[in-house]
Amino acid sequence: MPSTPWTKPDTSTRPIAVIGGGVMGRRIAMMWIASGFTVILCEKALDYGAAVSYIQEHEAEQASKQGTEPAELKTTTSLQEAAGNAWMLIEAIPEKLEMKIELITELDKIAPPDCIIASNSSSLRTSQMIVNTEKNYRICNGHYYMPPDQTYFEVMSCGHTDPAIFPFLMEKATQAGFKPVHAQVDSTGLVFNRIWASLKREILLVLAEGVSDANTIDEMFKSWFKATKGPCLMMDTVGLDTVYNIEVVYSQQRQVDTTAMKWLKENYVDKGNLGAKAGKGLLG
C-alpha cells in the first residue's frame, strides 16, 4: 500500500468525539471517559439526558476496575465543534447506509487530517461508506459490542486505511479496557457478528413459528453455554429496531432468508415494541 499523510495524533490533549448518544454511543463514550480520555458526545437533539445520566452513573465504577480517573464529558449539537480538534471520531448512528455515507462524508471534510474516523457499524463495511470522501487513509470500521459487559472491539480497513492505524488504535482501545480484534479482510458483519447474526435469525424463526417462547430460549441458551444473558434479552437490550436494520443489511448483501426479518418488523418494530428502550420486546 502506498504511503499516506497519516501521522499519530496527540491523544493527551485532544478529545475523542462520539457521534450519536444512543444505546451504543453512550456506552462507548463511558468506557473511553472512564479510562481518562476526554469525550465530546455529539447529538442532534438538545436533550442529552439519558445518555449523560448513563455515563455519569457508570463511569466511576468502570474507572475503579481499571485504576484510572474519569475524564471530562462534553456535549454538543455541532459536528464542527465535535470534530474540529478530535483525534478520533466514532460514528455511532443507526445502521442505515445512506445516513452513514452522509455523516462520514461530512466528517471527512471537517476533521483534522490525522483524525481517525471509525464507524461502529456492526454489519456495514466502511468500504461502502467512502463514496464521496477524500482522506480514506484514516477511515475504518471500529465496531464495539455492548460495553462494559462485552468489551470486544473489532477493527477493519475500508480498503485504503493506513496499516499503521490498526496497531495504534488497538493499543489505545486496550488502554480503554477493550479487547481488540483485527478483521483481516473486508467482511459484512466483521468477525463475531457474522456468527451472531445467524444465531439471532434462527432464534427469531423459532419464535415466529411458535416453536417456543423467548424466556424458554434464554434459559436453555444460558444453561448450554454457561452465559449470564440469553439472546432474546441481548436483542431487547440493543433494540429490536437495530436488530431489524442489521437483518436488512444481511438480506441485501448476503442474500439470507428474510422470514425472520419480516416477522420482527410486523410484530415488534412497526408496533413500537423495540425492547428495553420501549418497555416491551421479545421478553414482554
PDB file of C-alpha atoms in Angstrom:
ATOM      1  CA  MET A   1       0.000   0.000   0.000  1.00  0.00           C
ATOM      2  CA  PRO A   2       1.410   3.447  -0.870  1.00  0.00           C
ATOM      3  CA  SER A   3       2.417   5.796   1.942  1.00  0.00           C
ATOM      4  CA  THR A   4      -0.236   8.120   3.333  1.00  0.00           C
ATOM      5  CA  PRO A   5      -0.105  11.505   5.097  1.00  0.00           C
ATOM      6  CA  TRP A   6      -1.404   9.972   8.344  1.00  0.00           C
ATOM      7  CA  THR A   7       0.650  10.553  11.483  1.00  0.00           C
ATOM      8  CA  LYS A   8      -0.134   9.522  15.047  1.00  0.00           C
ATOM      9  CA  PRO A   9      -2.362  12.167  16.651  1.00  0.00           C
ATOM     10  CA  ASP A  10      -1.763  13.559  20.134  1.00  0.00           C
ATOM     11  CA  THR A  11      -4.212  11.700  22.368  1.00  0.00           C
ATOM     12  CA  SER A  12      -3.213  13.512  25.566  1.00  0.00           C
ATOM     13  CA  THR A  13      -4.600  16.950  24.692  1.00  0.00           C
ATOM     14  CA  ARG A  14      -7.244  16.222  22.074  1.00  0.00           C
ATOM     15  CA  PRO A  15     -10.665  14.632  22.642  1.00  0.00           C
ATOM     16  CA  ILE A  16     -12.492  11.681  21.165  1.00  0.00           C
ATOM     17  CA  ALA A  17     -15.824  12.602  19.602  1.00  0.00           C
ATOM     18  CA  VAL A  18     -18.704  10.131  19.656  1.00  0.00           C
ATOM     19  CA  ILE A  19     -21.392  10.964  17.113  1.00  0.00           C
ATOM     20  CA  GLY A  20     -24.673   9.547  18.388  1.00  0.00           C
ATOM     21  CA  GLY A  21     -25.702   9.071  22.006  1.00  0.00           C
ATOM     22  CA  GLY A  22     -27.986   6.062  21.657  1.00  0.00           C
ATOM     23  CA  VAL A  23     -27.643   2.676  23.349  1.00  0.00           C
ATOM     24  CA  MET A  24     -24.186   2.062  21.894  1.00  0.00           C
ATOM     25  CA  GLY A  25     -22.859   5.618  21.684  1.00  0.00           C
ATOM     26  CA  ARG A  26     -23.302   6.310  25.399  1.00  0.00           C
ATOM     27  CA  ARG A  27     -21.665   3.005  26.360  1.00  0.00           C
ATOM     28  CA  ILE A  28     -18.687   3.636  24.085  1.00  0.00           C
ATOM     29  CA  ALA A  29     -18.302   7.168  25.444  1.00  0.00           C
ATOM     30  CA  MET A  30     -18.473   5.936  29.035  1.00  0.00           C
ATOM     31  CA  MET A  31     -15.670   3.409  28.508  1.00  0.00           C
ATOM     32  CA  TRP A  32     -13.280   5.937  26.985  1.00  0.00           C
ATOM     33  CA  ILE A  33     -14.111   8.559  29.645  1.00  0.00           C
ATOM     34  CA  ALA A  34     -13.589   6.031  32.448  1.00  0.00           C
ATOM     35  CA  SER A  35     -10.129   5.352  31.040  1.00  0.00           C
ATOM     36  CA  GLY A  36      -9.112   9.001  31.172  1.00  0.00           C
ATOM     37  CA  PHE A  37      -9.914  10.091  27.608  1.00  0.00           C
ATOM     38  CA  THR A  38     -11.935  13.297  27.222  1.00  0.00           C
ATOM     39  CA  VAL A  39     -15.031  12.679  25.092  1.00  0.00           C
ATOM     40  CA  ILE A  40     -17.322  15.042  23.219  1.00  0.00           C
ATOM     41  CA  LEU A  41     -20.746  13.480  22.723  1.00  0.00           C
ATOM     42  CA  CYS A  42     -22.489  14.923  19.685  1.00  0.00           C
ATOM     43  CA  GLU A  43     -26.231  14.543  19.178  1.00  0.00           C
ATOM     44  CA  LYS A  44     -28.723  16.406  17.002  1.00  0.00           C
ATOM     45  CA  ALA A  45     -31.206  16.604  19.870  1.00  0.00           C
ATOM     46  CA  LEU A  46     -30.611  19.174  22.599  1.00  0.00           C
ATOM     47  CA  ASP A  47     -31.715  16.760  25.336  1.00  0.00           C
ATOM     48  CA  TYR A  48     -28.785  14.506  26.270  1.00  0.00           C
ATOM     49  CA  GLY A  49     -30.473  13.420  29.496  1.00  0.00           C
ATOM     50  CA  ALA A  50     -30.489   9.648  29.135  1.00  0.00           C
ATOM     51  CA  ALA A  51     -27.001   9.430  27.603  1.00  0.00           C
ATOM     52  CA  VAL A  52     -25.389  11.767  30.143  1.00  0.00           C
ATOM     53  CA  SER A  53     -27.136  10.015  33.040  1.00  0.00           C
ATOM     54  CA  TYR A  54     -25.871   6.636  31.868  1.00  0.00           C
ATOM     55  CA  ILE A  55     -22.294   7.877  31.586  1.00  0.00           C
ATOM     56  CA  GLN A  56     -22.348   9.594  34.981  1.00  0.00           C
ATOM     57  CA  GLU A  57     -23.887   6.547  36.618  1.00  0.00           C
ATOM     58  CA  HIS A  58     -21.287   4.082  35.343  1.00  0.00           C
ATOM     59  CA  GLU A  59     -18.004   5.937  34.762  1.00  0.00           C
ATOM     60  CA  ALA A  60     -16.721   5.801  38.362  1.00  0.00           C
ATOM     61  CA  GLU A  61     -17.348   2.074  38.712  1.00  0.00           C
ATOM     62  CA  GLN A  62     -15.648   1.342  35.387  1.00  0.00           C
ATOM     63  CA  ALA A  63     -12.708   3.599  36.256  1.00  0.00           C
ATOM     64  CA  SER A  64     -12.220   1.783  39.579  1.00  0.00           C
ATOM     65  CA  LYS A  65     -11.916  -1.519  37.693  1.00  0.00           C
ATOM     66  CA  GLN A  66      -9.116  -0.058  35.584  1.00  0.00           C
ATOM     67  CA  GLY A  67      -7.410   2.010  38.275  1.00  0.00           C
ATOM     68  CA  THR A  68      -7.972   5.225  36.339  1.00  0.00           C
ATOM     69  CA  GLU A  69      -9.626   8.591  36.885  1.00  0.00           C
ATOM     70  CA  PRO A  70     -12.603   9.505  34.695  1.00  0.00           C
ATOM     71  CA  ALA A  71     -12.009  12.305  32.213  1.00  0.00           C
ATOM     72  CA  GLU A  72     -14.392  15.058  31.175  1.00  0.00           C
ATOM     73  CA  LEU A  73     -17.608  14.592  29.225  1.00  0.00           C
ATOM     74  CA  LYS A  74     -18.605  17.417  26.902  1.00  0.00           C
ATOM     75  CA  THR A  75     -21.785  17.639  24.823  1.00  0.00           C
ATOM     76  CA  THR A  76     -22.635  19.477  21.637  1.00  0.00           C
ATOM     77  CA  THR A  77     -25.086  19.509  18.752  1.00  0.00           C
ATOM     78  CA  SER A  78     -22.406  20.851  16.385  1.00  0.00           C
ATOM     79  CA  LEU A  79     -20.452  18.423  14.212  1.00  0.00           C
ATOM     80  CA  GLN A  80     -17.874  21.167  13.630  1.00  0.00           C
ATOM     81  CA  GLU A  81     -17.293  21.583  17.358  1.00  0.00           C
ATOM     82  CA  ALA A  82     -17.118  17.816  17.901  1.00  0.00           C
ATOM     83  CA  ALA A  83     -14.792  17.055  15.008  1.00  0.00           C
ATOM     84  CA  GLY A  84     -12.676  20.190  14.845  1.00  0.00           C
ATOM     85  CA  ASN A  85      -9.868  19.016  17.139  1.00  0.00           C
ATOM     86  CA  ALA A  86     -10.674  15.349  17.783  1.00  0.00           C
ATOM     87  CA  TRP A  87      -8.005  12.664  17.479  1.00  0.00           C
ATOM     88  CA  MET A  88     -10.708  10.068  16.797  1.00  0.00           C
ATOM     89  CA  LEU A  89     -14.318  10.286  15.604  1.00  0.00           C
ATOM     90  CA  ILE A  90     -16.600   7.369  16.428  1.00  0.00           C
ATOM     91  CA  GLU A  91     -19.698   7.128  14.244  1.00  0.00           C
ATOM     92  CA  ALA A  92     -22.495   5.539  16.306  1.00  0.00           C
ATOM     93  CA  ILE A  93     -25.682   6.405  14.415  1.00  0.00           C
ATOM     94  CA  PRO A  94     -28.398   3.954  13.230  1.00  0.00           C
ATOM     95  CA  GLU A  95     -27.473   1.078  10.919  1.00  0.00           C
ATOM     96  CA  LYS A  96     -28.578   2.769   7.692  1.00  0.00           C
ATOM     97  CA  LEU A  97     -26.063   3.091   4.873  1.00  0.00           C
ATOM     98  CA  GLU A  98     -27.369   6.369   3.425  1.00  0.00           C
ATOM     99  CA  MET A  99     -27.117   8.075   6.823  1.00  0.00           C
ATOM    100  CA  LYS A 100     -23.608   6.763   7.384  1.00  0.00           C
ATOM    101  CA  ILE A 101     -22.399   7.841   3.934  1.00  0.00           C
ATOM    102  CA  GLU A 102     -23.705  11.359   4.568  1.00  0.00           C
ATOM    103  CA  LEU A 103     -22.119  11.593   8.017  1.00  0.00           C
ATOM    104  CA  ILE A 104     -18.740  10.073   7.078  1.00  0.00           C
ATOM    105  CA  THR A 105     -18.550  12.445   4.083  1.00  0.00           C
ATOM    106  CA  GLU A 106     -19.172  15.455   6.334  1.00  0.00           C
ATOM    107  CA  LEU A 107     -16.713  14.284   8.990  1.00  0.00           C
ATOM    108  CA  ASP A 108     -14.019  13.723   6.360  1.00  0.00           C
ATOM    109  CA  LYS A 109     -14.348  17.371   5.330  1.00  0.00           C
ATOM    110  CA  ILE A 110     -14.081  18.927   8.798  1.00  0.00           C
ATOM    111  CA  ALA A 111     -11.841  16.599  10.820  1.00  0.00           C
ATOM    112  CA  PRO A 112      -8.065  17.195  11.062  1.00  0.00           C
ATOM    113  CA  PRO A 113      -6.058  15.080   8.565  1.00  0.00           C
ATOM    114  CA  ASP A 114      -4.625  12.858  11.322  1.00  0.00           C
ATOM    115  CA  CYS A 115      -8.014  12.221  12.966  1.00  0.00           C
ATOM    116  CA  ILE A 116      -9.153   8.594  12.744  1.00  0.00           C
ATOM    117  CA  ILE A 117     -12.758   8.202  11.574  1.00  0.00           C
ATOM    118  CA  ALA A 118     -14.114   4.879  12.834  1.00  0.00           C
ATOM    119  CA  SER A 119     -17.598   3.535  12.131  1.00  0.00           C
ATOM    120  CA  ASN A 120     -19.220   1.448  14.846  1.00  0.00           C
ATOM    121  CA  SER A 121     -21.316  -0.341  12.228  1.00  0.00           C
ATOM    122  CA  SER A 122     -21.880  -3.992  13.079  1.00  0.00           C
ATOM    123  CA  SER A 123     -22.790  -5.090   9.557  1.00  0.00           C
ATOM    124  CA  LEU A 124     -21.976  -2.353   7.041  1.00  0.00           C
ATOM    125  CA  ARG A 125     -18.427  -2.027   5.724  1.00  0.00           C
ATOM    126  CA  THR A 126     -16.668   1.335   5.629  1.00  0.00           C
ATOM    127  CA  SER A 127     -15.667   0.448   2.071  1.00  0.00           C
ATOM    128  CA  GLN A 128     -19.363   1.127   1.294  1.00  0.00           C
ATOM    129  CA  MET A 129     -19.333   4.493   3.081  1.00  0.00           C
ATOM    130  CA  ILE A 130     -16.447   6.217   1.283  1.00  0.00           C
ATOM    131  CA  VAL A 131     -18.486   7.264  -1.741  1.00  0.00           C
ATOM    132  CA  ASN A 132     -17.723  10.982  -1.511  1.00  0.00           C
ATOM    133  CA  THR A 133     -14.702  11.080   0.799  1.00  0.00           C
ATOM    134  CA  GLU A 134     -11.110  12.111   0.060  1.00  0.00           C
ATOM    135  CA  LYS A 135      -8.966  11.165   3.071  1.00  0.00           C
ATOM    136  CA  ASN A 136      -9.783   7.466   3.044  1.00  0.00           C
ATOM    137  CA  TYR A 137      -6.436   6.574   4.602  1.00  0.00           C
ATOM    138  CA  ARG A 138      -7.856   7.395   8.057  1.00  0.00           C
ATOM    139  CA  ILE A 139     -11.310   5.787   7.729  1.00  0.00           C
ATOM    140  CA  CYS A 140     -12.031   2.318   9.110  1.00  0.00           C
ATOM    141  CA  ASN A 141     -14.527   0.129  10.929  1.00  0.00           C
ATOM    142  CA  GLY A 142     -14.185   0.198  14.702  1.00  0.00           C
ATOM    143  CA  HIS A 143     -17.041  -1.947  15.982  1.00  0.00           C
ATOM    144  CA  TYR A 144     -17.923  -2.254  19.678  1.00  0.00           C
ATOM    145  CA  TYR A 145     -20.386  -4.718  21.200  1.00  0.00           C
ATOM    146  CA  MET A 146     -22.161  -3.916  24.492  1.00  0.00           C
ATOM    147  CA  PRO A 147     -19.575  -2.424  26.830  1.00  0.00           C
ATOM    148  CA  PRO A 148     -18.914  -2.611  29.721  1.00  0.00           C
ATOM    149  CA  ASP A 149     -20.385  -6.145  29.750  1.00  0.00           C
ATOM    150  CA  GLN A 150     -18.899  -7.209  26.415  1.00  0.00           C
ATOM    151  CA  THR A 151     -15.653  -5.442  25.567  1.00  0.00           C
ATOM    152  CA  TYR A 152     -14.518  -6.957  22.279  1.00  0.00           C
ATOM    153  CA  PHE A 153     -13.600  -4.298  19.714  1.00  0.00           C
ATOM    154  CA  GLU A 154     -13.228  -5.199  16.035  1.00  0.00           C
ATOM    155  CA  VAL A 155     -11.282  -3.105  13.531  1.00  0.00           C
ATOM    156  CA  MET A 156     -11.336  -3.463   9.749  1.00  0.00           C
ATOM    157  CA  SER A 157      -9.939  -1.494   6.826  1.00  0.00           C
ATOM    158  CA  CYS A 158     -12.064   0.452   4.355  1.00  0.00           C
ATOM    159  CA  GLY A 159      -9.640  -0.796   1.714  1.00  0.00           C
ATOM    160  CA  HIS A 160      -7.455   2.312   1.904  1.00  0.00           C
ATOM    161  CA  THR A 161      -6.775   2.604   5.644  1.00  0.00           C
ATOM    162  CA  ASP A 162      -3.159   3.250   6.588  1.00  0.00           C
ATOM    163  CA  PRO A 163      -1.979  -0.072   8.131  1.00  0.00           C
ATOM    164  CA  ALA A 164      -0.237   1.842  10.924  1.00  0.00           C
ATOM    165  CA  ILE A 165      -3.627   2.920  12.265  1.00  0.00           C
ATOM    166  CA  PHE A 166      -4.561  -0.584  13.412  1.00  0.00           C
ATOM    167  CA  PRO A 167      -1.795  -1.263  15.966  1.00  0.00           C
ATOM    168  CA  PHE A 168      -2.149   2.319  17.203  1.00  0.00           C
ATOM    169  CA  LEU A 169      -5.920   2.097  17.601  1.00  0.00           C
ATOM    170  CA  MET A 170      -5.782  -1.389  19.127  1.00  0.00           C
ATOM    171  CA  GLU A 171      -3.223  -0.193  21.678  1.00  0.00           C
ATOM    172  CA  LYS A 172      -5.431   2.748  22.680  1.00  0.00           C
ATOM    173  CA  ALA A 173      -8.502   0.503  22.836  1.00  0.00           C
ATOM    174  CA  THR A 174      -6.681  -1.914  25.134  1.00  0.00           C
ATOM    175  CA  GLN A 175      -5.794   1.061  27.322  1.00  0.00           C
ATOM    176  CA  ALA A 176      -9.523   1.851  27.499  1.00  0.00           C
ATOM    177  CA  GLY A 177     -10.446  -1.650  28.656  1.00  0.00           C
ATOM    178  CA  PHE A 178     -11.397  -3.179  25.305  1.00  0.00           C
ATOM    179  CA  LYS A 179     -10.254  -6.460  23.733  1.00  0.00           C
ATOM    180  CA  PRO A 180      -9.264  -5.570  20.162  1.00  0.00           C
ATOM    181  CA  VAL A 181      -9.557  -7.952  17.216  1.00  0.00           C
ATOM    182  CA  HIS A 182      -8.412  -7.226  13.657  1.00  0.00           C
ATOM    183  CA  ALA A 183     -10.701  -8.449  10.850  1.00  0.00           C
ATOM    184  CA  GLN A 184      -8.158  -9.190   8.147  1.00  0.00           C
ATOM    185  CA  VAL A 185     -10.372  -8.838   5.046  1.00  0.00           C
ATOM    186  CA  ASP A 186     -13.430  -6.822   4.007  1.00  0.00           C
ATOM    187  CA  SER A 187     -16.432  -8.587   5.541  1.00  0.00           C
ATOM    188  CA  THR A 188     -20.124  -7.881   6.044  1.00  0.00           C
ATOM    189  CA  GLY A 189     -20.503  -8.318   9.789  1.00  0.00           C
ATOM    190  CA  LEU A 190     -16.814  -8.421  10.702  1.00  0.00           C
ATOM    191  CA  VAL A 191     -15.842 -11.398  12.919  1.00  0.00           C
ATOM    192  CA  PHE A 192     -18.312 -12.400  15.610  1.00  0.00           C
ATOM    193  CA  ASN A 193     -21.371 -10.633  14.215  1.00  0.00           C
ATOM    194  CA  ARG A 194     -21.440 -12.946  11.199  1.00  0.00           C
ATOM    195  CA  ILE A 195     -21.828 -15.848  13.627  1.00  0.00           C
ATOM    196  CA  TRP A 196     -24.154 -13.977  15.999  1.00  0.00           C
ATOM    197  CA  ALA A 197     -26.420 -12.872  13.125  1.00  0.00           C
ATOM    198  CA  SER A 198     -27.085 -16.491  12.173  1.00  0.00           C
ATOM    199  CA  LEU A 199     -27.948 -17.364  15.778  1.00  0.00           C
ATOM    200  CA  LYS A 200     -30.326 -14.404  16.101  1.00  0.00           C
ATOM    201  CA  ARG A 201     -32.020 -15.251  12.806  1.00  0.00           C
ATOM    202  CA  GLU A 202     -32.702 -18.850  13.809  1.00  0.00           C
ATOM    203  CA  ILE A 203     -33.959 -17.787  17.255  1.00  0.00           C
ATOM    204  CA  LEU A 204     -36.393 -15.337  15.641  1.00  0.00           C
ATOM    205  CA  LEU A 205     -37.608 -18.142  13.350  1.00  0.00           C
ATOM    206  CA  VAL A 206     -38.232 -20.381  16.384  1.00  0.00           C
ATOM    207  CA  LEU A 207     -40.338 -17.562  17.841  1.00  0.00           C
ATOM    208  CA  ALA A 208     -42.073 -16.757  14.535  1.00  0.00           C
ATOM    209  CA  GLU A 209     -43.099 -20.390  14.024  1.00  0.00           C
ATOM    210  CA  GLY A 210     -44.373 -20.672  17.598  1.00  0.00           C
ATOM    211  CA  VAL A 211     -41.953 -23.466  18.483  1.00  0.00           C
ATOM    212  CA  SER A 212     -41.125 -21.871  21.833  1.00  0.00           C
ATOM    213  CA  ASP A 213     -41.108 -18.576  23.730  1.00  0.00           C
ATOM    214  CA  ALA A 214     -38.347 -16.065  24.488  1.00  0.00           C
ATOM    215  CA  ASN A 215     -37.977 -16.952  28.179  1.00  0.00           C
ATOM    216  CA  THR A 216     -37.517 -20.655  27.445  1.00  0.00           C
ATOM    217  CA  ILE A 217     -34.980 -19.932  24.718  1.00  0.00           C
ATOM    218  CA  ASP A 218     -32.967 -17.686  27.031  1.00  0.00           C
ATOM    219  CA  GLU A 219     -32.988 -20.203  29.886  1.00  0.00           C
ATOM    220  CA  MET A 220     -31.839 -23.031  27.615  1.00  0.00           C
ATOM    221  CA  PHE A 221     -29.177 -20.837  25.992  1.00  0.00           C
ATOM    222  CA  LYS A 222     -27.769 -19.781  29.366  1.00  0.00           C
ATOM    223  CA  SER A 223     -27.682 -23.377  30.570  1.00  0.00           C
ATOM    224  CA  TRP A 224     -25.977 -24.767  27.466  1.00  0.00           C
ATOM    225  CA  PHE A 225     -23.396 -22.012  27.045  1.00  0.00           C
ATOM    226  CA  LYS A 226     -22.946 -21.007  30.713  1.00  0.00           C
ATOM    227  CA  ALA A 227     -23.939 -17.481  29.719  1.00  0.00           C
ATOM    228  CA  THR A 228     -25.212 -14.793  32.081  1.00  0.00           C
ATOM    229  CA  LYS A 229     -27.639 -13.407  29.491  1.00  0.00           C
ATOM    230  CA  GLY A 230     -29.815 -15.040  26.894  1.00  0.00           C
ATOM    231  CA  PRO A 231     -30.048 -13.978  23.227  1.00  0.00           C
ATOM    232  CA  CYS A 232     -33.587 -12.570  23.497  1.00  0.00           C
ATOM    233  CA  LEU A 233     -32.533 -10.341  26.391  1.00  0.00           C
ATOM    234  CA  MET A 234     -29.493  -9.228  24.382  1.00  0.00           C
ATOM    235  CA  MET A 235     -31.665  -8.346  21.383  1.00  0.00           C
ATOM    236  CA  ASP A 236     -34.093  -6.461  23.616  1.00  0.00           C
ATOM    237  CA  THR A 237     -31.170  -4.567  25.163  1.00  0.00           C
ATOM    238  CA  VAL A 238     -29.607  -3.427  21.905  1.00  0.00           C
ATOM    239  CA  GLY A 239     -33.016  -2.558  20.442  1.00  0.00           C
ATOM    240  CA  LEU A 240     -35.206  -4.566  18.082  1.00  0.00           C
ATOM    241  CA  ASP A 241     -35.123  -1.745  15.539  1.00  0.00           C
ATOM    242  CA  THR A 242     -31.343  -2.117  15.437  1.00  0.00           C
ATOM    243  CA  VAL A 243     -31.661  -5.898  15.124  1.00  0.00           C
ATOM    244  CA  TYR A 244     -34.073  -5.341  12.234  1.00  0.00           C
ATOM    245  CA  ASN A 245     -31.817  -2.805  10.472  1.00  0.00           C
ATOM    246  CA  ILE A 246     -28.902  -5.231  10.691  1.00  0.00           C
ATOM    247  CA  GLU A 247     -31.046  -8.001   9.200  1.00  0.00           C
ATOM    248  CA  VAL A 248     -31.952  -5.704   6.307  1.00  0.00           C
ATOM    249  CA  VAL A 249     -28.237  -5.310   5.540  1.00  0.00           C
ATOM    250  CA  TYR A 250     -27.649  -9.081   5.646  1.00  0.00           C
ATOM    251  CA  SER A 251     -30.657  -9.738   3.425  1.00  0.00           C
ATOM    252  CA  GLN A 252     -29.348  -7.277   0.845  1.00  0.00           C
ATOM    253  CA  GLN A 253     -25.670  -8.206   0.941  1.00  0.00           C
ATOM    254  CA  ARG A 254     -25.626 -11.880   1.889  1.00  0.00           C
ATOM    255  CA  GLN A 255     -28.967 -12.921   0.386  1.00  0.00           C
ATOM    256  CA  VAL A 256     -30.142 -14.570   3.626  1.00  0.00           C
ATOM    257  CA  ASP A 257     -33.731 -15.682   4.228  1.00  0.00           C
ATOM    258  CA  THR A 258     -35.986 -12.736   5.121  1.00  0.00           C
ATOM    259  CA  THR A 259     -38.728 -14.600   7.017  1.00  0.00           C
ATOM    260  CA  ALA A 260     -37.371 -13.710  10.471  1.00  0.00           C
ATOM    261  CA  MET A 261     -36.738 -10.106   9.448  1.00  0.00           C
ATOM    262  CA  LYS A 262     -40.298  -9.628   8.164  1.00  0.00           C
ATOM    263  CA  TRP A 263     -41.803 -11.245  11.279  1.00  0.00           C
ATOM    264  CA  LEU A 264     -39.750  -8.992  13.549  1.00  0.00           C
ATOM    265  CA  LYS A 265     -40.862  -5.895  11.642  1.00  0.00           C
ATOM    266  CA  GLU A 266     -44.553  -6.758  11.581  1.00  0.00           C
ATOM    267  CA  ASN A 267     -44.836  -7.957  15.175  1.00  0.00           C
ATOM    268  CA  TYR A 268     -42.428  -5.634  17.003  1.00  0.00           C
ATOM    269  CA  VAL A 269     -40.789  -2.791  15.059  1.00  0.00           C
ATOM    270  CA  ASP A 270     -43.937  -1.489  13.364  1.00  0.00           C
ATOM    271  CA  LYS A 271     -45.773  -1.597  16.698  1.00  0.00           C
ATOM    272  CA  GLY A 272     -43.032   0.311  18.536  1.00  0.00           C
ATOM    273  CA  ASN A 273     -42.168  -2.678  20.737  1.00  0.00           C
ATOM    274  CA  LEU A 274     -38.415  -2.160  20.425  1.00  0.00           C
ATOM    275  CA  GLY A 275     -37.165  -3.870  23.573  1.00  0.00           C
ATOM    276  CA  ALA A 276     -35.764  -2.314  26.747  1.00  0.00           C
ATOM    277  CA  LYS A 277     -35.888   1.282  25.500  1.00  0.00           C
ATOM    278  CA  ALA A 278     -39.611   0.946  24.750  1.00  0.00           C
ATOM    279  CA  GLY A 279     -40.544  -1.158  27.776  1.00  0.00           C
ATOM    280  CA  LYS A 280     -41.713  -4.083  25.661  1.00  0.00           C
ATOM    281  CA  GLY A 281     -39.897  -6.550  23.444  1.00  0.00           C
ATOM    282  CA  LEU A 282     -39.291 -10.247  22.906  1.00  0.00           C
ATOM    283  CA  LEU A 283     -39.383 -10.916  26.646  1.00  0.00           C
ATOM    284  CA  GLY A 284     -42.632  -8.991  27.110  1.00  0.00           C
TER     285      GLY A 284
END
